[in-house]
Amino acid sequence: MDYSEQLRRLSIDDEQAAKAPGSHPSELAKTLCLVRIGALVAVSAAAASIHQEIDRAFSAGASAEDIVEVLETVMPIVGRPRVVKAAPKVALALDVDLDLLGDE
């Protein structure tokens, strides 16, 4: 299906238009996962949703650095508060202890 047909189907809310998460060619899988992480940050998604997408991103070849770059990249669009809210959820998924209180 070409892009114009895909847009037509999306415009009429055709359920066939949405592709399943694993149905994309492997060379696009990493990029698509990173885009979805950015979208999850934008909508203040639950930690479980972010964690699941990060797991998919790792399976597709993304690194922790790639995922943190997503946060930095979407910040000017979605706003600092959304990224600050998402950062601990991402850290949890990456198994990173943020030590927010610090031992200064």
C-alpha positions as a printed Julia matrix, in Angstrom:
104×3 Matrix{Float64}:
   0.0    0.0    0.0
   1.49   3.37  -0.97
   1.48   6.4    1.31
  -1.53   8.08  -0.33
  -3.67   4.97   0.15
  -2.42   4.69   3.74
  -3.39   8.34   4.38
  -6.82   7.74   2.83
  -7.41   4.75   5.09
  -6.25   6.67   8.17
  -8.56   9.56   7.23
 -11.6    7.31   7.21
 -10.55   5.48  10.38
 -10.06   2.19   8.54
  -8.89  -0.36  11.12
  -6.78  -2.04   8.44
  -4.63   1.1    8.2
  -2.83   0.54  11.5
   0.11  -1.81  11.29
   0.96  -4.13  14.14
   4.14  -3.2   16.07
   6.11  -6.14  14.68
   4.95  -5.86  11.07
   7.5   -3.29   9.84
  10.67  -4.18   7.96
  13.56  -4.65  10.37
  15.53  -1.64   9.09
  12.68   0.64  10.22
  11.89  -1.09  13.49
  14.4    0.86  15.61
  13.3    4.23  14.23
   9.63   3.41  14.68
  10.18   2.36  18.29
  12.02   5.59  19.03
   9.22   7.62  17.45
   6.67   5.75  19.56
   8.71   6.49  22.7
   8.58  10.17  21.79
   4.81   9.93  21.34
   4.44   8.2   24.7
   6.39  11.01  26.35
   4.17  13.57  24.61
   0.98  12.05  26.04
   2.42  11.41  29.52
   1.97   7.67  29.12
   2.13   5.21  31.99
   5.47   3.74  33.01
   4.39   0.28  31.81
   3.7    1.58  28.29
   7.04   3.35  28.13
   8.84   0.28  29.49
   7.22  -1.98  26.89
   8.24   0.31  24.03
  11.78   0.62  25.37
  12.0   -3.18  25.45
  10.88  -3.24  21.81
  13.44  -0.57  20.95
  16.24  -2.61  22.52
  15.09  -5.67  20.57
  15.24  -3.56  17.41
  18.82  -2.48  18.13
  18.38   0.82  19.97
  20.76   1.8   22.75
  20.1    3.57  26.04
  21.78   6.63  24.51
  19.28   6.54  21.6
  16.39   6.53  24.05
  17.75   9.44  26.1
  18.29  11.36  22.85
  14.56  10.96  22.18
  13.82  12.8   25.43
  16.21  15.59  24.5
  14.8   15.79  20.97
  11.13  16.02  21.92
  11.65  18.51  24.77
  11.31  21.65  22.6
   8.07  20.26  21.14
   6.34  18.66  24.14
   7.82  20.9   26.82
  10.23  20.42  29.68
   7.52  19.34  32.19
   6.53  16.35  30.05
  10.13  15.24  29.7
  10.81  15.72  33.41
   7.72  13.62  34.16
   8.83  10.9   31.73
  12.51  10.76  32.71
  12.02   8.66  35.89
   9.8    6.25  33.93
  12.51   5.89  31.3
  15.15   5.47  34.0
  13.1    2.69  35.57
  12.85   0.92  32.21
  16.6    1.33  31.69
  17.28   0.06  35.23
  19.0    3.31  36.16
  18.98   4.57  39.76
  18.59   8.33  39.48
  19.54   8.99  43.14
  17.41  12.15  43.03
  18.21  13.1   46.61
  21.96  12.83  46.11
  24.61  12.7   48.82
  26.02  16.18  48.38
